[in-house]
PDB file of C-alpha atoms in Angstrom:
ATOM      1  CA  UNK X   1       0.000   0.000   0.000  1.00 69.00           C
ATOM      2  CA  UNK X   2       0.691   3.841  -0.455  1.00 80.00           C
ATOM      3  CA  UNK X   3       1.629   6.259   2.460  1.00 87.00           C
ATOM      4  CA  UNK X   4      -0.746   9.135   3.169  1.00 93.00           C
ATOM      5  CA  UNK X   5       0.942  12.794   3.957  1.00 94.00           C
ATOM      6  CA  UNK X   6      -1.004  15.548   5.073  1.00 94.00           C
ATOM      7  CA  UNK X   7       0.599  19.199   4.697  1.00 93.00           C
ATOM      8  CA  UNK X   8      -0.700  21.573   7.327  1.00 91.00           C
ATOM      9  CA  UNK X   9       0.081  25.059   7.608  1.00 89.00           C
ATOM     10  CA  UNK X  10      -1.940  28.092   8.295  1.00 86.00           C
ATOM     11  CA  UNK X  11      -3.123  30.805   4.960  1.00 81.00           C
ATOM     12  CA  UNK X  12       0.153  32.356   3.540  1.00 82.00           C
ATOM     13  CA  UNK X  13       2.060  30.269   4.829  1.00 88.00           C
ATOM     14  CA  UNK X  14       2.932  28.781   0.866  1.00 87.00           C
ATOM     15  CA  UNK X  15       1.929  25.343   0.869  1.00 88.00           C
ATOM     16  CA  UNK X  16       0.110  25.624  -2.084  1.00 86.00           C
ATOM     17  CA  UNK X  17       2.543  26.392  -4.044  1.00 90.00           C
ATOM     18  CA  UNK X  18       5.085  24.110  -2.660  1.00 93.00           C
ATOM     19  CA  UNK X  19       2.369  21.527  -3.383  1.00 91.00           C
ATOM     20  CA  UNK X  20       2.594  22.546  -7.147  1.00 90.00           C
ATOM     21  CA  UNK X  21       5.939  22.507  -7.564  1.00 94.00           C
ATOM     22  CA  UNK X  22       6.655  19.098  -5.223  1.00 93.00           C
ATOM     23  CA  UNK X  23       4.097  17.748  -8.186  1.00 91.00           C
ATOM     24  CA  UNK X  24       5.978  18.935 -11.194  1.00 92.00           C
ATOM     25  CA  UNK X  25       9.148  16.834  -9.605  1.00 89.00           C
ATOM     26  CA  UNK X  26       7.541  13.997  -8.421  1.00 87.00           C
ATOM     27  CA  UNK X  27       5.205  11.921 -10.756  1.00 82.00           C
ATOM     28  CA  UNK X  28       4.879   9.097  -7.760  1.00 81.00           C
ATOM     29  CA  UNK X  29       2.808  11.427  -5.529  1.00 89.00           C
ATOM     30  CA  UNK X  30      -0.877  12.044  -6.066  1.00 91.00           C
ATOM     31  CA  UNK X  31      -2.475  15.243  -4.964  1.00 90.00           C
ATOM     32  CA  UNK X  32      -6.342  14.569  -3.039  1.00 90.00           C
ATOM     33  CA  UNK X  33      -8.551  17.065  -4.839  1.00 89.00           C
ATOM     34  CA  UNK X  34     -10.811  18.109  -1.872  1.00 89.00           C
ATOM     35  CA  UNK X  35     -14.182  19.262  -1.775  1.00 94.00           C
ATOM     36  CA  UNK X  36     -15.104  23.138  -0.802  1.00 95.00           C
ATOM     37  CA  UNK X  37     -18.555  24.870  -0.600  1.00 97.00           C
ATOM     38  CA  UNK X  38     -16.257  28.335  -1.096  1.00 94.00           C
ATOM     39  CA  UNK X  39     -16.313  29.663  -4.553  1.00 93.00           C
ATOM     40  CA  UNK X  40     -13.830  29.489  -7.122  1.00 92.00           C
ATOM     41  CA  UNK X  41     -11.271  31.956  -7.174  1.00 88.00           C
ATOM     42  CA  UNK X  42     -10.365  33.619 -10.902  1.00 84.00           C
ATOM     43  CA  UNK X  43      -7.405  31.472 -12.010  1.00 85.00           C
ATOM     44  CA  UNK X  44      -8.550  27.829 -10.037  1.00 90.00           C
ATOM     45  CA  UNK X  45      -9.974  24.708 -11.599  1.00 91.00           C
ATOM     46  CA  UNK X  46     -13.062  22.927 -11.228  1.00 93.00           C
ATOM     47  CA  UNK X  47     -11.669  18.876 -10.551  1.00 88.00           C
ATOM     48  CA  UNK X  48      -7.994  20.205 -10.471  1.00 87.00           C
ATOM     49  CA  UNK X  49      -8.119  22.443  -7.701  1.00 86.00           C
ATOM     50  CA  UNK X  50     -10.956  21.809  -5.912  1.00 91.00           C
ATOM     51  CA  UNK X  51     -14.279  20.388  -6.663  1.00 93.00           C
ATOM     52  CA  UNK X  52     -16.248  23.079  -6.047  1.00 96.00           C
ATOM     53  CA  UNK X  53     -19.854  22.224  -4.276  1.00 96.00           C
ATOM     54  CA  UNK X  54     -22.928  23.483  -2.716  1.00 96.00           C
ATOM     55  CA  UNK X  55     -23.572  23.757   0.678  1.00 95.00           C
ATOM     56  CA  UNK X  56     -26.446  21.074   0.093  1.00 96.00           C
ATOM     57  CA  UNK X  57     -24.414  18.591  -1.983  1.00 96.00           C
ATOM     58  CA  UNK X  58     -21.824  18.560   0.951  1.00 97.00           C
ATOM     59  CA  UNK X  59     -23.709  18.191   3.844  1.00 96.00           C
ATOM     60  CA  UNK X  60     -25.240  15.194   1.905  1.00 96.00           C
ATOM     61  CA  UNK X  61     -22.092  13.513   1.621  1.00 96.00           C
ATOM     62  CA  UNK X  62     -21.129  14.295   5.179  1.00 95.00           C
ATOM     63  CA  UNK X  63     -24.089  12.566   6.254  1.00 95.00           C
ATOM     64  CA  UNK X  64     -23.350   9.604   3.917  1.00 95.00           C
ATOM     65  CA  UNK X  65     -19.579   9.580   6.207  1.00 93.00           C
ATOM     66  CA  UNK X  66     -18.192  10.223   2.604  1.00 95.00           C
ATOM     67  CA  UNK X  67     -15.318  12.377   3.801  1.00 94.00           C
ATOM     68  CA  UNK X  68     -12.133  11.439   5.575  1.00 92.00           C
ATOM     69  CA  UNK X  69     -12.296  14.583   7.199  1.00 91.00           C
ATOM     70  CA  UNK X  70     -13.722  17.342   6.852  1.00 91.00           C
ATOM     71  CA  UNK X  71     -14.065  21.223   8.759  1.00 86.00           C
ATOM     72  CA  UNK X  72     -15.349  24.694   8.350  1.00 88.00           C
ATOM     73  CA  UNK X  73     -12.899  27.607   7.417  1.00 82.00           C
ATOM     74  CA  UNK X  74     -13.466  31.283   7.131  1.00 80.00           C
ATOM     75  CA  UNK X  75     -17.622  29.926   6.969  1.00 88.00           C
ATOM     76  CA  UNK X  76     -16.765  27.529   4.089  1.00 92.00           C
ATOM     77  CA  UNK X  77     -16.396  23.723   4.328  1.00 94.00           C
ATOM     78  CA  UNK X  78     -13.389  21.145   2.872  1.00 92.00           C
ATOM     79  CA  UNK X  79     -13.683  18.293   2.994  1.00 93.00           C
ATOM     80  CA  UNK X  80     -11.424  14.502   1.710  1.00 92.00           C
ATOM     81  CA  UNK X  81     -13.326  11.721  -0.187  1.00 91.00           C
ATOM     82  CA  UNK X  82     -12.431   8.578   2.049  1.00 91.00           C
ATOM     83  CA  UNK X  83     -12.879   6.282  -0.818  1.00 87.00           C
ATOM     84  CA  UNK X  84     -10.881   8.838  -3.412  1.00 85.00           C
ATOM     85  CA  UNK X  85      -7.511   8.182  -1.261  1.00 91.00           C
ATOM     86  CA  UNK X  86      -8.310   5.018  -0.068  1.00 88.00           C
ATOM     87  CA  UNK X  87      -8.698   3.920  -3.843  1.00 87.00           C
ATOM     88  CA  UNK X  88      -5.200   5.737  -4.327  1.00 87.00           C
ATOM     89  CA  UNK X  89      -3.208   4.173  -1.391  1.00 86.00           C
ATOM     90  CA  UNK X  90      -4.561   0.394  -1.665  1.00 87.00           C
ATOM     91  CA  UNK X  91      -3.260   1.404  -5.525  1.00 85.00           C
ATOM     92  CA  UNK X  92       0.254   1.974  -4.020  1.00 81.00           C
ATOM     93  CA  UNK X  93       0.162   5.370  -4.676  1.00 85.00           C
ATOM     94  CA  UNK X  94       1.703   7.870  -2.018  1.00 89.00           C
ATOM     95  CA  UNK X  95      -0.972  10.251  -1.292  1.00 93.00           C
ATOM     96  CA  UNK X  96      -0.580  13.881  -0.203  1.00 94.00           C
ATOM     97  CA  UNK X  97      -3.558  15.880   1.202  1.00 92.00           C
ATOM     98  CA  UNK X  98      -3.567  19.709   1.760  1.00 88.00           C
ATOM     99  CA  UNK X  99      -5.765  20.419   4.841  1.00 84.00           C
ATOM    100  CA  UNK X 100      -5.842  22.269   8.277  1.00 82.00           C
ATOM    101  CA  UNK X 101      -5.190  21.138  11.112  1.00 85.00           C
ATOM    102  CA  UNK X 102      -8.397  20.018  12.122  1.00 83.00           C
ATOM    103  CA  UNK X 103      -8.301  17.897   9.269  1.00 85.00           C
ATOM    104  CA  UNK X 104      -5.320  16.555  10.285  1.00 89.00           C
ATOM    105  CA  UNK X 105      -6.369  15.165  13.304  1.00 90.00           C
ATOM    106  CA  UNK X 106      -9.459  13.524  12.256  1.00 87.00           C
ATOM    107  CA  UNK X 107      -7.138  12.051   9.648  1.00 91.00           C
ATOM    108  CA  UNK X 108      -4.409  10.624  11.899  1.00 90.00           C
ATOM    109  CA  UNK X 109      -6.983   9.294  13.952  1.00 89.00           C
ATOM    110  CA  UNK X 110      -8.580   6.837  11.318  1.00 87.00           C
ATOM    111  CA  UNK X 111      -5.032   6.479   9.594  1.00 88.00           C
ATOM    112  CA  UNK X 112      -2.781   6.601  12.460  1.00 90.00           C
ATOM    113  CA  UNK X 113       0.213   5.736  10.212  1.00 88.00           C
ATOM    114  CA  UNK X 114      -0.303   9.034   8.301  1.00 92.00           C
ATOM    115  CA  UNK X 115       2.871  11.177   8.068  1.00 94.00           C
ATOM    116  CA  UNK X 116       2.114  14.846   9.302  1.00 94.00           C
ATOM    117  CA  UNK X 117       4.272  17.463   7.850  1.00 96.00           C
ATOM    118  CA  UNK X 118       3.465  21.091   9.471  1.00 95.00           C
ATOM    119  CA  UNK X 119       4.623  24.407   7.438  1.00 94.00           C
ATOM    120  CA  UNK X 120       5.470  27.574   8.785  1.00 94.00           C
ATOM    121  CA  UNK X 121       6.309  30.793   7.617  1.00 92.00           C
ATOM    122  CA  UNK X 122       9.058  32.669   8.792  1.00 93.00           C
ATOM    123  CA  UNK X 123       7.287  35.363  11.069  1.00 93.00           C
ATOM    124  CA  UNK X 124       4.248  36.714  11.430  1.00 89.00           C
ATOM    125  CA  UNK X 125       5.438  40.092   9.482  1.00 90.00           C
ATOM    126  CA  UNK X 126       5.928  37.491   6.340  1.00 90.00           C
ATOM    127  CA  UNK X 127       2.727  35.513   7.058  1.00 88.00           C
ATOM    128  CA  UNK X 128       0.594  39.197   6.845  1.00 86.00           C
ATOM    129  CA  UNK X 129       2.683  40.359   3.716  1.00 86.00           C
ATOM    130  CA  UNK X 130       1.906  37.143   1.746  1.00 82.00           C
ATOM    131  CA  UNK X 131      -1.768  37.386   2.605  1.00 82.00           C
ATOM    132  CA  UNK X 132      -1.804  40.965   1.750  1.00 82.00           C
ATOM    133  CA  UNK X 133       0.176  40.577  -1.412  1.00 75.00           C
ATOM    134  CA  UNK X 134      -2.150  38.047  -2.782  1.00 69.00           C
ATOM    135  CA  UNK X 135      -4.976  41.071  -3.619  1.00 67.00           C
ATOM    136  CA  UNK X 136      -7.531  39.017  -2.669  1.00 69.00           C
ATOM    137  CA  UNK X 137      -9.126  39.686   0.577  1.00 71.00           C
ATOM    138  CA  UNK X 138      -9.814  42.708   2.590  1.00 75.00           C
ATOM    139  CA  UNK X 139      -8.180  44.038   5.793  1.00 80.00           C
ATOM    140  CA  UNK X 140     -11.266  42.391   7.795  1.00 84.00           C
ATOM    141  CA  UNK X 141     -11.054  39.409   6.006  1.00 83.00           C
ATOM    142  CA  UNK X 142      -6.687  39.358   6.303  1.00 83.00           C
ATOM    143  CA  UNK X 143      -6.923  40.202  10.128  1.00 86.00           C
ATOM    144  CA  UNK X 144      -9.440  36.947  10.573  1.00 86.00           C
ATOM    145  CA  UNK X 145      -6.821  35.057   9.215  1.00 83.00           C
ATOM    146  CA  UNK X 146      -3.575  36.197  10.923  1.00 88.00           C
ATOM    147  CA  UNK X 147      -5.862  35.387  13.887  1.00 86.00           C
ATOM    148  CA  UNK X 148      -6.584  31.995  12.960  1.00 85.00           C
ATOM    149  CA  UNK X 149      -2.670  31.728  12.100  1.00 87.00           C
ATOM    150  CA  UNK X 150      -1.583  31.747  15.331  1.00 86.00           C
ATOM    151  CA  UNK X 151      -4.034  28.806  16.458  1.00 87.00           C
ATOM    152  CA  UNK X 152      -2.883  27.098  13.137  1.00 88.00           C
ATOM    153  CA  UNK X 153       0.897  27.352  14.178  1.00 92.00           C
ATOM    154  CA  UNK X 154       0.452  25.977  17.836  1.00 92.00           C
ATOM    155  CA  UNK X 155      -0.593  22.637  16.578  1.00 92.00           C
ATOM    156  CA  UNK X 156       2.995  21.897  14.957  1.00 92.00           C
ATOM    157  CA  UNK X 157       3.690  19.821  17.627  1.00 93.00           C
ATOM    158  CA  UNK X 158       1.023  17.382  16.210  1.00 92.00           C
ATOM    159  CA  UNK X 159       3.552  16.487  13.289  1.00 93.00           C
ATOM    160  CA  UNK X 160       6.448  14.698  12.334  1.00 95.00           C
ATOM    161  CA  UNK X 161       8.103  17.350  10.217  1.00 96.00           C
ATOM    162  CA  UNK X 162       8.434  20.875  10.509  1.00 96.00           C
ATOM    163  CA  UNK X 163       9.791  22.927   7.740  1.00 97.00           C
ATOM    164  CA  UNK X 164       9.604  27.007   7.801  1.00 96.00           C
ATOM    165  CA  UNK X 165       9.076  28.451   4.290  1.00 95.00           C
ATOM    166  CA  UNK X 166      11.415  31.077   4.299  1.00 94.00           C
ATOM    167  CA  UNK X 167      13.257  30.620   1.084  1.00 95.00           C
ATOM    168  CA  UNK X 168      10.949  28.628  -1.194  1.00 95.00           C
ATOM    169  CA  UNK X 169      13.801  26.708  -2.938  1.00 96.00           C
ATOM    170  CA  UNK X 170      15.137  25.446   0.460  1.00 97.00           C
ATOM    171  CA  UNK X 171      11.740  24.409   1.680  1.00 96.00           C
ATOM    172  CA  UNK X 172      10.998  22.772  -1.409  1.00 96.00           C
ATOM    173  CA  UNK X 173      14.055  20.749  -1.301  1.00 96.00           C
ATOM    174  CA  UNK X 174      13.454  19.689   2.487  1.00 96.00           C
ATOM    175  CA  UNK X 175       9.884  18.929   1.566  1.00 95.00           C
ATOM    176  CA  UNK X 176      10.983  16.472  -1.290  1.00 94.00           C
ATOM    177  CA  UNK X 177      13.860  14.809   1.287  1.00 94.00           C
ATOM    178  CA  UNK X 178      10.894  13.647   3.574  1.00 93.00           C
ATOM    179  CA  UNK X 179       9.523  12.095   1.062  1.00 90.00           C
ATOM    180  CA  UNK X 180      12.506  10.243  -0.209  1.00 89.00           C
ATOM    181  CA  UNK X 181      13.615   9.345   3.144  1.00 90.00           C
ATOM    182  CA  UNK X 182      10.531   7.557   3.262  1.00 85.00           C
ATOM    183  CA  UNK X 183      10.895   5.422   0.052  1.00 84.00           C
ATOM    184  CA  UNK X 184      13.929   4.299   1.372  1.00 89.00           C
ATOM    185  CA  UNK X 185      12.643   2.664   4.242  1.00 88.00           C
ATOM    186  CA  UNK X 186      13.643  -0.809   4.852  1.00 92.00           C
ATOM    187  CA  UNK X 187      10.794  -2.784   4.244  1.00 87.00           C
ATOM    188  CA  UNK X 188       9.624  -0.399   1.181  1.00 85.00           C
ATOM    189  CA  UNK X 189      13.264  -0.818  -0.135  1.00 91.00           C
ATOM    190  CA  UNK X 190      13.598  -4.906   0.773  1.00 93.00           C
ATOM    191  CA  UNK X 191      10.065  -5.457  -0.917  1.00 89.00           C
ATOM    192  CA  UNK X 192      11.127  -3.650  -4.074  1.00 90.00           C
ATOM    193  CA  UNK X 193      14.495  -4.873  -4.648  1.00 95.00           C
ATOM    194  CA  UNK X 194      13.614  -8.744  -3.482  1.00 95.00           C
ATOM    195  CA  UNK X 195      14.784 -10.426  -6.683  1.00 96.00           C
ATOM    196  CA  UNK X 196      18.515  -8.093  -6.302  1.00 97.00           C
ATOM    197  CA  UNK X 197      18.770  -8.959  -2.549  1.00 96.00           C
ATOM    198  CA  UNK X 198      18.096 -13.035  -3.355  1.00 96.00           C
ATOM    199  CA  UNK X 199      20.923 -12.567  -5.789  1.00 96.00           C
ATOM    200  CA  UNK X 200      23.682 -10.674  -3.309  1.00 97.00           C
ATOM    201  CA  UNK X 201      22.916 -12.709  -0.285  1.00 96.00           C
ATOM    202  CA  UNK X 202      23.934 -16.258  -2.071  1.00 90.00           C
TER     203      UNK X 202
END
């Protein structure tokens, strides 16, 4: 089976686009598309992004126990299709979700074996320049979140991994070193390279 890594970190903190770019580098990891009753920002995707829902269609599946986890942020809901990454991990596939984390927890706690990897920006001076340099929210809007930021932040020590986005190239790099560390795990790396092993060993 697949591993399941969830990347928390609290708005402007970058994980999105380290997300993007981890993607463009590695084809073994598979992004979870989650589901979001917010609307759909100028430049995102409809299935590639997000798929974007109404408040009806998602409590519906929330009653159903279709999500993984799921929470309200900033009065919207996100939620993870439990069969989506299930599908993905019983597959092999090494699956990365994108969440808070609130979603985080409810993850770890049906997939306790879920590697939690918590980003954080470099101060809270960079945090409110990022938000304010993305041109899409208001001050009110921007001050909810810095707020929220700091109860996002004290949760770190609810991961594995820490990594503070300061310079993007660095954190991108440290991001994609968890990973490998992980494929080289002993029993990943003895189940993968049986036949060579058979061959050394006699």
């Amino acid at each position: 089976p697949g591993r399941l890594i969830v990347l928390a970190a609290p708005s402007g903190a970058g994980k999105t686009t380290l997300v993007h770019k981890l993607l463009e580098r590695e084809a073994r990891i598979k992004f979870s598309i989650s589901y979001t009753t917010r609307p759909k920002r100028e430049k995102e995707v409809h299935g590639e992004d997000y798929f974007f829902v109404s408040e009806g269609k998602f409590r519906a599946m929330r009653d159903h126990d279709a999500f993984l986890e799921s929470a309200e942020v900033f009065d919207h809901w996100y939620g993870t299709s439990e069969a989506y990454v299930q599908s993905l991990i019983d597959d092999g596939r090494s699956v990365l979700l994108e969440i808070d984390w609130q979603g985080a927890q409810q993850v770890r706690k049906l997939i306790p074996a879920t590697t939690a990897i918590f980003i954080l920006p470099p101060s809270k001076e960079a945090l409110q320049q990022r938000l304010t340099g993305r041109g899409q929210d208001d001050d009110a809007v921007i001050q909810r979140r810095m707020a929220a930021a700091v109860e996002e932040m004290s949760h770190y020590v609810e991961g594995d991994y820490m990594i503070i986005n300061d310079d993007f190239d660095v954190a991108l790099e440290e991001l994609r070193a968890i990973l490998v560390s992980h494929r080289l795990q002993m029993p990943k790396q003895e189940k993968r390279h049986r036949e060579l092993l058979a061959s050394l060993l006699t």
